[in-house]
XYZ file of C-alpha atoms in Angstrom:
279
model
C -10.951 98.233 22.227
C -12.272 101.065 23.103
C -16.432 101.879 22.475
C -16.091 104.882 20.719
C -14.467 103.744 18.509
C -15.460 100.790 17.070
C -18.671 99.012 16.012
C -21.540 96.584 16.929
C -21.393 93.097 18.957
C -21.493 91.431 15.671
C -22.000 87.397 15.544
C -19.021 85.727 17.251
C -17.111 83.573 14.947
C -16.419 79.850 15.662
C -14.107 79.207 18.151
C -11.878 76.891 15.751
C -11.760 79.835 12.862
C -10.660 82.120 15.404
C -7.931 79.666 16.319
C -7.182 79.081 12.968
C -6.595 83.102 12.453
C -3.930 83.038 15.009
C -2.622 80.283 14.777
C -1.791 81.007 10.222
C -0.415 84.460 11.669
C 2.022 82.564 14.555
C 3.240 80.395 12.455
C 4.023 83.021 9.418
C 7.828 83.119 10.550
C 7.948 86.942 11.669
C 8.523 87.707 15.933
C 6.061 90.112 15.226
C 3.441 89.015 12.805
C 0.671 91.581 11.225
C -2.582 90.050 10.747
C -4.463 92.253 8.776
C -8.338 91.597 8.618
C -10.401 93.173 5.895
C -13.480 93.121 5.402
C -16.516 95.731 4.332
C -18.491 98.111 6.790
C -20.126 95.753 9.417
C -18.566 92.339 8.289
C -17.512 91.738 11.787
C -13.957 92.634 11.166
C -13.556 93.872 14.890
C -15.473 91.365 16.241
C -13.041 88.419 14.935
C -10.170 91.001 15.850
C -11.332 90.851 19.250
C -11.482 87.692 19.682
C -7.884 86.446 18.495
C -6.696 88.931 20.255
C -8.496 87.318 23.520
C -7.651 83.771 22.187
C -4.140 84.819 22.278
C -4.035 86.503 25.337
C -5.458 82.872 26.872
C -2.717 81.303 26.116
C -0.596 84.066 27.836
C 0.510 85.851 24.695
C 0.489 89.554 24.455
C -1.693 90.422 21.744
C -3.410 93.948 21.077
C -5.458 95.090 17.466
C -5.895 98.430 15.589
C -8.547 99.658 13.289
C -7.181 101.757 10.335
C -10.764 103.319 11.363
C -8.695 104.901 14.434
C -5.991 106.857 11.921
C -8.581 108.995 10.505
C -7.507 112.593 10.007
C -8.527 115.016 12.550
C -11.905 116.885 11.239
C -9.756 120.129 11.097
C -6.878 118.445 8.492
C -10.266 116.737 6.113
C -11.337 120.451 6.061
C -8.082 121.324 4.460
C -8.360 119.074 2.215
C -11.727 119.806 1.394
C -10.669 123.240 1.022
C -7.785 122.607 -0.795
C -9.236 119.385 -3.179
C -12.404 118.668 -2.834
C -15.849 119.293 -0.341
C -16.090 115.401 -0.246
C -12.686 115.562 1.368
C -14.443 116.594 4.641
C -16.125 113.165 5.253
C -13.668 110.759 6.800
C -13.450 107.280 5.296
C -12.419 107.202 1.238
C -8.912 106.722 0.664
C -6.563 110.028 1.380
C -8.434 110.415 4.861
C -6.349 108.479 6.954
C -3.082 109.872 8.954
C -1.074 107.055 7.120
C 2.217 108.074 8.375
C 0.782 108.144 12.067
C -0.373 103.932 10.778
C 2.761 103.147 9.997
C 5.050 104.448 12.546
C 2.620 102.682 15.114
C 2.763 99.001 13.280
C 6.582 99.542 12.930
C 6.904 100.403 16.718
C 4.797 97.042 17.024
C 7.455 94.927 15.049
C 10.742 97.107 17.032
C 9.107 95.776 20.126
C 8.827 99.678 21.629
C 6.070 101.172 24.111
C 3.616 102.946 21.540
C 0.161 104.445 21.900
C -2.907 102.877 19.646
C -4.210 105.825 18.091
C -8.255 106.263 18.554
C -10.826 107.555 16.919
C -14.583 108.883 18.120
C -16.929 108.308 15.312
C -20.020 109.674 16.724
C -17.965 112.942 17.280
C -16.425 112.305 14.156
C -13.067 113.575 15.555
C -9.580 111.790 16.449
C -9.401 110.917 20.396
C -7.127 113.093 22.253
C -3.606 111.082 22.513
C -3.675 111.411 26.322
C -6.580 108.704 26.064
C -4.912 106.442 24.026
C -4.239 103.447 25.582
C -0.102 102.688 25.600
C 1.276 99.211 24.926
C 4.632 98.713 27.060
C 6.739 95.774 25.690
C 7.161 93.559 22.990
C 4.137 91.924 21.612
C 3.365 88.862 20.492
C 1.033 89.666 17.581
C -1.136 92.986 16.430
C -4.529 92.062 14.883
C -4.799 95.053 12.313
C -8.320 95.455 10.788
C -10.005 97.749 8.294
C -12.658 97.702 5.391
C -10.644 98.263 2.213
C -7.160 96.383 3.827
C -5.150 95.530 0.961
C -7.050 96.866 -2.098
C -5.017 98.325 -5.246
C -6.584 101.026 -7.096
C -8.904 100.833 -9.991
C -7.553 101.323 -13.483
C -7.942 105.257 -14.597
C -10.727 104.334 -17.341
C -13.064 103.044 -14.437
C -13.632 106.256 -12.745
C -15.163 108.056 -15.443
C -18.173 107.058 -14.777
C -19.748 108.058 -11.580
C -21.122 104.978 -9.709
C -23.941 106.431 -7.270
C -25.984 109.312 -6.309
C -23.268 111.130 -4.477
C -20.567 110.988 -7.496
C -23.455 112.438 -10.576
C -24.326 115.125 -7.890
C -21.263 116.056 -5.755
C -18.555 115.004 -7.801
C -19.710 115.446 -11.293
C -16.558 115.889 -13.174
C -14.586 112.762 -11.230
C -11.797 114.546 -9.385
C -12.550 113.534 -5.896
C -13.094 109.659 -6.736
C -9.895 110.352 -8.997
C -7.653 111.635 -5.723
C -9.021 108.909 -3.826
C -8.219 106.378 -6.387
C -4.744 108.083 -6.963
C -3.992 107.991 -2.815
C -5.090 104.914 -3.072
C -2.182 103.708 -5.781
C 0.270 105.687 -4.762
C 0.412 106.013 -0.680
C -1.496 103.013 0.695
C 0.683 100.106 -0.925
C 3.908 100.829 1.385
C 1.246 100.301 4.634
C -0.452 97.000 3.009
C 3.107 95.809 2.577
C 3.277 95.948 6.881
C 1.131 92.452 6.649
C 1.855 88.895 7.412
C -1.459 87.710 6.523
C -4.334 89.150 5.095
C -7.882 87.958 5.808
C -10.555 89.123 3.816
C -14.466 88.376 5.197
C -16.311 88.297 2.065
C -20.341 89.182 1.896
C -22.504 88.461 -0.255
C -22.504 91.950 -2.397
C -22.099 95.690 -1.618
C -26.166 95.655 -1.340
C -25.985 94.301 2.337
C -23.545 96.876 3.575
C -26.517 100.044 3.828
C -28.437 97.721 6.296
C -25.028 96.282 8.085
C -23.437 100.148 8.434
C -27.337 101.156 9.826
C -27.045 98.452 12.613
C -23.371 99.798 13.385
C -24.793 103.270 13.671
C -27.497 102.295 15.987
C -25.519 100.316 18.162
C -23.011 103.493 18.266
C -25.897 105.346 19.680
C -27.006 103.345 22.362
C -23.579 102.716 23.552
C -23.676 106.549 23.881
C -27.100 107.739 24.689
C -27.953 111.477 24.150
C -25.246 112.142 21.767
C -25.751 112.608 17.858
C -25.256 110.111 15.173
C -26.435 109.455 11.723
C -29.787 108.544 10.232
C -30.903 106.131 8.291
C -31.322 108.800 5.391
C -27.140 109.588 6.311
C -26.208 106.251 6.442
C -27.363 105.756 3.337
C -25.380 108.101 1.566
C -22.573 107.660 3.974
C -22.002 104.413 2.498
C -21.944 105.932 -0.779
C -18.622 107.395 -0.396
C -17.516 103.769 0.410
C -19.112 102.258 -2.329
C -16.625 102.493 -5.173
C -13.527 101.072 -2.947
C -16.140 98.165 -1.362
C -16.999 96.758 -4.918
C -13.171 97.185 -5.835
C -12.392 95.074 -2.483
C -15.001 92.704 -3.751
C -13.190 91.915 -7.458
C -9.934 91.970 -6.339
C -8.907 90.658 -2.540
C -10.076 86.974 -3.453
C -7.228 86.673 -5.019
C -5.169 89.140 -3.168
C -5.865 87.477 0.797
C -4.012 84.568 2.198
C -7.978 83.800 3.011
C -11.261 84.222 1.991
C -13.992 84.019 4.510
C -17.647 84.209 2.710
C -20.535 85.586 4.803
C -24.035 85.317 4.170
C -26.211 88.128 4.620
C -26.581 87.583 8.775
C -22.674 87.484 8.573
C -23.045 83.444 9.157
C -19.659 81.710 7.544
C -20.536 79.737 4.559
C -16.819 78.820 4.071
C -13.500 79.775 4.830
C -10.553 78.713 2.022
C -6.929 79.689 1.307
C -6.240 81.704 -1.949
C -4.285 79.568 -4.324
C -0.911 80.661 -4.850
């Protein structure tokens, strides 16, 4: 993976949930299984992406993992939309700000077993990677390890949005039609890519009110992986996270019941338990 694109060293998980990970999506019954992590900003979704994807190549599989991070719109297509929709349409992340077409035609070139780039994305340049530096899988994998921080929510009901939920929706989106786009993107476009997944894991924290602090530690790691280029301070982070916040406490109602498992974290991202949803 490559370190523009994705986050901090977070805490390694246990070797035998890691095995445990791949070994649920191997056995799912597909050639090509989809295991989807979600989990909210700086749960350690890449990290535990990572490291199936290393388990499996140990035992000589051929393994690679995605971030739905890395199918963000290009800056200059979020203007249009913020042009077009909405000024909060500009900030990549919400719902509606991904290149979902671009997602899907790379997981189903996964399952056809055909050479296809992983798409990238540069968050400190908050800008898509040019595709001549994506890296290119050749041949037919084993497994893709897909990850992301809202993977697999629905959309809230229409009578939740009308009130707004943080600073950023009273001042910037006063009347409700950006969190309403988002919410509708979110019920009517995402559903056919959720359907891609085998199995969905969901790392659980303890509430939204760890993610500020979690998303802060991402950002400075970001930096010092790249010294002496621009990122975010802690007064950005803070309402960066804001225009995650409504979809993060959605995640946190609803994919308990929705994930094949449930992985709570404290607040250091230690596991306090790992169970199967009941079916």
């Amino acid at each position: 993976m490559s370190a523009v694109a994705h986050n901090f060293p977070a805490r390694r998980f246990a070797s035998p949930l890691v095995a445990q990970a791949l070994d649920e999506a191997l056995a799912c019954g597909t050639a090509m299984p989809v295991l989807a992590i979600s989990g909210l900003q700086g749960s350690g979704k890449s990290t535990l992406a990572a490291q199936v994807v290393e388990l499996a190549r140990a035992r000589g599989l051929r393994a690679a993992a995605l971030s739905i991070d890395d199918t963000y719109l290009t800056r200059a297509q979020r203007q249009r939309l913020a042009d077009q929709v909405h000024p909060l349409l500009a900030t990549r992340g919400p719902p509606g700000t991904h290149d979902l077409p671009l997602a899907r035609a790379t997981l189903q070139a996964a399952r056809d077993g055909q050479p296809f780039p992983l798409p990238r994305f540069d968050k400190l340049a908050d800008e898509r990677v040019d595709a001549v530096h994506w890296q290119r899988i050749e041949g037919r994998l084993d497994l893709l390890v897909f990850e992301g921080w809202f993977l697999g929510t629905p959309a809230e009901p229409e009578v939740a949005l009308s009130t707004p939920l943080n600073a950023l929706e009273r001042d910037a989106d006063g009347d409700g039609r950006w969190r309403r786009w988002c919410n509708h993107a979110l019920a009517s476009d995402y559903p056919a890519l959720w359907q891609c997944f085998d199995r969905l894991w969901f790392l659980q924290p303890p509430s939204f009110a760890v993610v500020p602090q979690w998303r802060w530690q991402q950002e400075q790691a970001l930096q010092r992986a790249a010294p002496g280029r621009s990122g975010m301070s802690r007064a950005q982070v803070e309402r960066f996270v804001q225009f995650y916040e409504r979809v993060s406490r959605q995640a946190l109602r609803t994919l308990p019941a929705i994930a094949d498992r449930v992985i709570a974290l404290d607040a250091q991202r230690q596991v306090l338990w790992c169970g199967a949803t009941p079916r």
